[in-house]
XYZ file of C-alpha atoms in Angstrom:
431
model
C -91.145 -80.858 235.675
C -93.613 -79.684 233.215
C -92.808 -82.883 230.629
C -93.451 -85.420 233.701
C -96.867 -83.406 234.816
C -97.886 -83.857 231.370
C -96.937 -87.421 230.828
C -98.941 -88.851 234.103
C -102.171 -88.286 232.880
C -101.424 -90.224 229.380
C -99.704 -92.884 231.764
C -103.246 -93.316 233.557
C -105.127 -93.627 230.102
C -102.708 -96.377 228.832
C -103.095 -98.161 232.288
C -106.829 -98.041 232.267
C -106.927 -98.999 228.179
C -104.531 -102.114 228.917
C -107.074 -103.120 231.965
C -110.399 -102.752 229.824
C -108.502 -104.819 227.209
C -107.733 -107.795 229.526
C -111.050 -107.706 231.005
C -112.845 -107.823 227.540
C -110.566 -110.832 226.599
C -111.450 -112.643 229.698
C -114.735 -112.380 229.314
C -114.763 -113.070 225.646
C -112.732 -116.707 226.845
C -115.160 -117.924 229.044
C -116.667 -121.363 227.948
C -119.970 -120.544 226.034
C -120.109 -116.894 226.541
C -120.958 -114.662 223.432
C -121.632 -111.152 224.766
C -122.661 -110.786 228.646
C -122.362 -112.916 231.631
C -125.672 -112.623 232.933
C -129.454 -112.706 231.762
C -129.871 -108.900 230.785
C -133.821 -109.849 230.917
C -135.094 -111.757 233.780
C -139.117 -112.259 233.947
C -140.783 -110.982 237.108
C -143.987 -111.680 235.872
C -146.309 -114.928 236.351
C -146.853 -115.066 232.131
C -144.130 -114.650 229.894
C -144.217 -114.774 226.290
C -141.871 -116.713 224.380
C -140.057 -114.896 221.792
C -141.485 -115.442 217.716
C -143.878 -117.782 219.351
C -147.948 -117.964 220.288
C -146.937 -119.705 223.443
C -146.224 -118.550 226.971
C -143.792 -119.520 229.782
C -145.315 -119.543 233.618
C -142.637 -121.255 235.895
C -138.965 -122.853 235.617
C -138.486 -125.776 238.229
C -135.700 -128.217 238.507
C -137.191 -131.799 238.090
C -135.748 -134.153 240.915
C -137.957 -136.983 240.352
C -136.903 -138.356 236.682
C -134.133 -140.400 235.567
C -131.665 -138.064 234.292
C -131.055 -134.249 234.877
C -134.319 -131.832 233.598
C -135.787 -128.648 233.969
C -139.430 -128.512 233.925
C -141.144 -125.137 232.382
C -144.812 -124.671 233.100
C -146.557 -123.175 230.174
C -149.424 -122.534 227.860
C -149.152 -123.503 224.440
C -151.400 -122.735 221.470
C -152.276 -126.288 220.276
C -152.343 -125.209 216.411
C -149.211 -123.444 216.553
C -146.425 -126.112 217.799
C -142.878 -125.530 216.472
C -139.494 -126.924 217.361
C -138.376 -125.109 220.291
C -134.991 -125.234 222.350
C -134.127 -124.583 225.961
C -131.092 -122.073 226.421
C -129.532 -122.179 229.929
C -127.437 -119.523 232.022
C -125.295 -121.985 233.841
C -124.080 -119.439 236.567
C -120.713 -118.539 234.736
C -121.260 -119.123 230.794
C -124.107 -120.048 228.592
C -125.160 -123.404 227.141
C -126.691 -123.582 223.794
C -129.930 -124.706 223.403
C -130.983 -128.542 223.666
C -134.131 -129.677 221.737
C -137.152 -129.316 224.038
C -139.716 -131.751 224.941
C -143.490 -130.712 224.594
C -145.630 -132.636 226.634
C -149.486 -130.859 226.115
C -151.766 -131.790 228.789
C -154.664 -134.229 227.894
C -157.271 -131.741 229.353
C -157.867 -128.690 227.321
C -161.771 -129.338 226.312
C -161.088 -128.208 222.630
C -159.865 -124.762 223.751
C -157.216 -122.946 221.506
C -154.501 -122.881 224.352
C -153.463 -125.705 226.736
C -151.331 -126.241 229.704
C -148.020 -127.370 228.409
C -145.005 -129.281 230.253
C -141.606 -128.337 228.431
C -138.950 -130.999 229.537
C -135.503 -129.169 229.150
C -132.624 -131.554 229.291
C -129.814 -130.422 231.213
C -126.047 -130.510 229.979
C -123.649 -132.079 232.335
C -120.953 -129.262 232.519
C -124.131 -126.624 233.284
C -125.371 -126.247 236.620
C -128.194 -123.769 235.461
C -129.720 -120.564 237.601
C -131.814 -119.528 234.489
C -133.784 -120.944 231.259
C -135.660 -119.697 228.288
C -137.194 -121.395 225.273
C -136.078 -120.187 221.747
C -136.863 -120.993 218.299
C -133.153 -121.340 217.603
C -130.530 -123.351 219.493
C -127.705 -120.749 219.315
C -127.289 -119.211 222.847
C -125.690 -115.686 221.571
C -129.266 -115.196 219.648
C -131.165 -116.026 222.757
C -129.349 -113.815 225.297
C -131.565 -110.788 225.074
C -134.760 -112.927 225.439
C -136.511 -112.944 228.837
C -135.375 -115.574 231.042
C -136.964 -117.520 233.701
C -135.252 -118.131 237.346
C -135.627 -121.638 237.896
C -136.978 -122.988 240.981
C -136.706 -125.686 243.474
C -133.020 -126.076 242.955
C -132.827 -127.605 246.234
C -134.495 -130.998 246.778
C -135.650 -130.718 250.814
C -136.589 -133.384 252.738
C -139.868 -132.833 254.828
C -138.694 -131.547 257.979
C -137.277 -128.720 256.640
C -140.640 -127.510 254.586
C -141.888 -124.551 255.417
C -145.569 -125.471 255.501
C -147.434 -128.567 256.338
C -150.556 -128.051 254.927
C -151.040 -125.567 251.561
C -154.288 -124.199 249.820
C -154.261 -123.805 246.044
C -157.211 -121.764 244.901
C -157.257 -121.255 240.977
C -158.074 -117.980 239.274
C -160.100 -114.924 240.828
C -161.390 -113.149 237.724
C -164.112 -110.793 237.215
C -165.882 -108.433 239.859
C -166.006 -111.338 242.340
C -166.700 -109.879 246.105
C -167.820 -112.729 248.033
C -165.969 -111.224 250.773
C -167.864 -112.805 253.858
C -167.640 -116.284 252.599
C -164.124 -115.807 251.892
C -163.225 -114.554 255.454
C -165.015 -117.429 257.071
C -163.369 -119.820 254.657
C -159.714 -118.591 255.289
C -160.632 -118.472 259.167
C -161.935 -122.185 259.198
C -158.603 -123.216 257.245
C -156.852 -121.829 259.850
C -158.714 -123.620 262.424
C -158.173 -126.946 260.439
C -154.472 -126.468 260.362
C -153.457 -124.791 257.492
C -150.698 -122.468 257.155
C -150.564 -120.907 253.923
C -153.170 -119.857 251.248
C -152.093 -119.409 247.352
C -154.759 -117.463 245.217
C -154.090 -116.718 241.406
C -155.601 -113.356 240.795
C -156.672 -111.720 237.396
C -159.045 -109.356 239.173
C -161.834 -109.134 241.941
C -164.193 -106.820 243.707
C -162.497 -103.621 245.483
C -163.719 -105.282 249.145
C -162.247 -108.765 248.297
C -158.865 -107.085 247.318
C -158.586 -104.927 250.747
C -159.559 -108.249 252.417
C -156.619 -110.341 250.608
C -154.290 -107.351 251.110
C -154.771 -107.577 254.929
C -154.303 -111.470 254.896
C -151.038 -110.934 252.602
C -149.672 -108.545 254.914
C -150.170 -111.092 257.849
C -148.359 -113.705 255.754
C -151.353 -116.296 255.469
C -152.484 -115.728 252.070
C -150.139 -115.228 248.992
C -151.597 -113.668 246.129
C -149.874 -114.590 242.832
C -151.124 -111.861 240.081
C -152.303 -113.728 236.928
C -152.922 -111.429 233.859
C -153.965 -113.605 231.375
C -156.784 -111.314 230.001
C -153.384 -109.001 228.457
C -152.128 -112.115 226.499
C -155.247 -113.972 225.255
C -159.090 -114.006 225.580
C -159.736 -116.093 228.796
C -162.975 -118.514 229.294
C -165.250 -117.907 232.262
C -166.306 -121.561 231.405
C -165.098 -124.694 230.319
C -166.796 -125.392 227.062
C -165.320 -123.157 223.915
C -169.173 -123.794 222.146
C -170.772 -122.416 225.079
C -168.808 -119.901 226.957
C -166.213 -118.778 223.993
C -162.932 -117.727 224.836
C -158.974 -119.276 224.581
C -158.499 -121.149 227.325
C -160.476 -123.015 230.298
C -161.737 -120.883 233.094
C -159.121 -118.028 232.842
C -156.093 -120.830 232.759
C -157.358 -122.743 235.924
C -155.399 -125.681 234.963
C -152.195 -123.929 234.358
C -152.559 -122.148 238.105
C -153.041 -125.505 239.450
C -149.887 -127.105 238.252
C -148.037 -124.021 238.859
C -149.126 -123.952 242.414
C -148.193 -127.659 242.944
C -144.771 -127.089 241.624
C -144.111 -124.144 243.752
C -144.773 -125.937 247.128
C -143.163 -129.145 245.856
C -140.293 -128.829 248.564
C -142.130 -126.252 250.433
C -145.356 -127.923 251.739
C -145.955 -131.459 252.962
C -149.612 -131.370 251.510
C -151.507 -129.187 249.032
C -155.060 -128.776 248.915
C -156.388 -128.401 245.334
C -159.985 -126.536 245.659
C -162.052 -123.521 244.697
C -162.318 -120.264 246.611
C -165.710 -121.375 247.715
C -164.935 -124.685 249.202
C -163.613 -125.625 252.390
C -162.254 -129.263 252.586
C -163.599 -130.340 256.148
C -162.700 -133.767 258.306
C -165.497 -135.083 259.822
C -164.219 -137.558 262.040
C -161.316 -135.323 263.343
C -160.704 -131.851 264.659
C -158.080 -130.853 262.092
C -156.511 -131.654 258.638
C -153.062 -133.033 260.332
C -155.180 -135.316 262.489
C -157.209 -136.802 259.622
C -154.178 -137.010 257.144
C -151.997 -139.024 259.958
C -154.975 -141.679 259.933
C -155.264 -141.912 256.196
C -151.336 -142.312 255.701
C -151.253 -144.939 258.166
C -154.168 -146.723 256.501
C -152.699 -145.965 253.038
C -149.212 -145.677 253.497
C -148.440 -145.561 249.234
C -151.241 -143.197 248.807
C -150.066 -139.665 247.913
C -153.295 -138.455 246.329
C -156.466 -138.288 248.432
C -159.899 -137.483 246.494
C -162.400 -135.553 248.290
C -166.198 -135.452 247.444
C -168.011 -132.411 246.806
C -171.071 -131.616 248.633
C -173.242 -128.766 247.741
C -175.053 -126.710 250.721
C -177.732 -124.723 248.346
C -177.252 -120.756 249.407
C -180.891 -120.649 249.199
C -181.827 -122.832 252.069
C -181.379 -121.197 255.456
C -181.002 -122.529 258.736
C -184.711 -121.392 260.627
C -183.638 -119.970 263.830
C -181.556 -117.106 262.578
C -178.730 -117.546 264.884
C -175.955 -116.618 262.743
C -177.305 -113.278 261.426
C -175.118 -111.353 262.909
C -175.603 -107.613 262.839
C -172.506 -106.555 262.206
C -172.145 -108.839 259.070
C -175.024 -107.560 257.184
C -173.399 -104.946 255.597
C -170.443 -107.243 254.418
C -170.891 -108.342 250.764
C -170.978 -111.913 250.385
C -172.594 -115.293 251.654
C -172.616 -116.348 255.500
C -171.858 -119.955 255.295
C -172.979 -120.585 258.746
C -176.749 -119.772 257.706
C -176.600 -122.822 255.328
C -176.501 -126.308 256.993
C -178.592 -128.248 254.298
C -176.858 -130.610 252.178
C -177.525 -132.201 248.906
C -177.272 -136.048 248.736
C -175.119 -136.383 245.465
C -176.407 -138.064 242.597
C -174.201 -140.931 242.313
C -175.742 -142.160 239.083
C -173.956 -139.375 237.336
C -170.512 -137.868 237.268
C -169.744 -136.805 240.671
C -166.639 -134.378 240.725
C -164.001 -134.514 243.766
C -161.333 -132.296 244.860
C -157.692 -133.156 245.929
C -155.203 -133.556 248.740
C -151.836 -134.183 247.418
C -148.330 -134.718 248.408
C -146.845 -132.373 245.346
C -143.999 -134.524 244.958
C -146.363 -137.503 243.986
C -147.704 -135.078 241.185
C -146.438 -134.540 237.587
C -149.592 -133.183 235.945
C -153.026 -132.494 237.673
C -156.375 -131.793 236.189
C -158.964 -129.974 238.465
C -160.711 -133.077 239.833
C -157.867 -135.817 239.525
C -154.506 -135.808 238.354
C -153.264 -136.963 234.887
C -150.080 -138.297 235.775
C -148.900 -139.083 239.357
C -145.852 -141.485 240.997
C -147.910 -142.853 243.825
C -151.390 -144.152 244.529
C -154.689 -142.544 244.642
C -157.173 -143.066 247.505
C -161.111 -141.651 247.606
C -161.547 -140.648 251.022
C -165.317 -141.944 252.344
C -167.424 -138.677 252.464
C -167.979 -139.697 256.591
C -164.459 -139.146 257.059
C -163.846 -135.706 254.825
C -165.914 -134.029 252.206
C -166.415 -130.635 250.855
C -168.477 -127.798 252.401
C -169.563 -126.020 249.306
C -172.228 -123.076 249.685
C -173.449 -121.906 246.543
C -176.179 -122.160 243.822
C -177.967 -125.563 244.047
C -177.193 -128.506 241.742
C -180.364 -130.281 242.420
C -182.858 -127.143 242.776
C -185.909 -129.643 242.508
C -184.807 -130.784 246.050
C -187.103 -129.500 249.185
C -185.494 -128.720 252.409
C -186.840 -131.937 253.783
C -184.929 -133.724 251.173
C -181.790 -132.336 252.344
C -179.628 -133.440 254.868
C -178.761 -131.381 257.759
C -175.361 -131.119 258.217
C -173.960 -128.507 261.070
C -170.314 -129.455 260.628
C -169.333 -125.661 260.463
C -170.962 -124.879 263.695
C -168.772 -127.217 265.605
C -166.006 -124.095 265.346
C -168.428 -121.483 266.068
C -166.670 -120.446 269.199
C -163.732 -119.530 267.623
C -164.848 -118.934 264.080
C -167.578 -116.211 264.495
C -164.973 -113.742 266.890
C -161.956 -114.620 264.067
C -164.022 -113.596 261.328
C -164.885 -110.353 263.225
C -161.103 -109.600 263.763
C -160.138 -110.420 260.261
C -162.794 -107.752 258.797
C -161.900 -105.056 261.642
C -158.636 -105.314 260.510
C -159.099 -104.950 256.641
C -161.444 -102.227 257.817
C -164.652 -103.975 256.296
C -166.885 -103.668 259.608
C -168.735 -100.656 260.193
């Protein structure tokens, strides 16, 4: 009886050893597998360094529009340090050795050291990838301990399945920008115009604006994407390296716009690409859906719509004072309802536009136009739609008499003003 009792633990240990041996042998036999069956490091950051390079990955997206099977990685590359790179895939149950990456630097960089870059990764026939990384060597075994990106847009959804009809992509917030009142009025205007979703890439902002964005995020209307680009390089506050210095244009504005387009390619029918202090406003329709329905019927092959920028100088106030609301006096920022005088653009010089796009038609975009697209581009007449952009004057020599009175924003007064109050109260920003 004593012998049997002593042997029992030995039998258990032996059985466990055999099980471990078979599990290890089975895992080693999986095709393409070298050490483990799942990426150990999956990025939860918006900017991910590529090992042994001076480059960064931002987002990986399955490409459904090109001939062949590809994954596109939106990236930031240092222009003077390009080297051969390989795309290493995790295929759901095994690893695939790297395929040579096709590097496509965007044409817009204004001479800065870093540039927005698309990396096209050809997919292997026997691989249904869920994660990807860039490596300097093709051997998947060597790349397994690198940081991988989750591949998005794996499913090509149809329009009726999209979560949103209209999404606004605001590029970068940085510095101590704290223009709370204008941002609140802009967000509430966009709600009235038919927008369901606003995305902002945030490096930093003022404390009051941070509270406001948190409130809208909790509501589900705003999505804030952290954008810590200043932890990886010296971003510029301007567009000319000779004048503004830095490593990349406007805190990586081109990169965030492209990433936002791809994030919403199969989530939103339309994407508006404009700045945080701009409102793309219809002038012959009450809402953006009404306007776009008409524009699409008139231009059935168009998928990129250019919208003129019109500046409303913040130095010129409407004289009645009807919108000098006492409750807003202590809220930091510009009250756009007080500024109804619009500059006439000087068409003799370059006049920039912003855009409404069908994201599925965009391959690469800049700020004022697309760089590569699959459909037609239409310039929308300013009497149909233009941007309400309250800011410092562009043509500072114009008097009030030389400006155009434009009260479009007042057409939404009844709903806009109380909605702004409610939003500020909810964020704890009204005294």
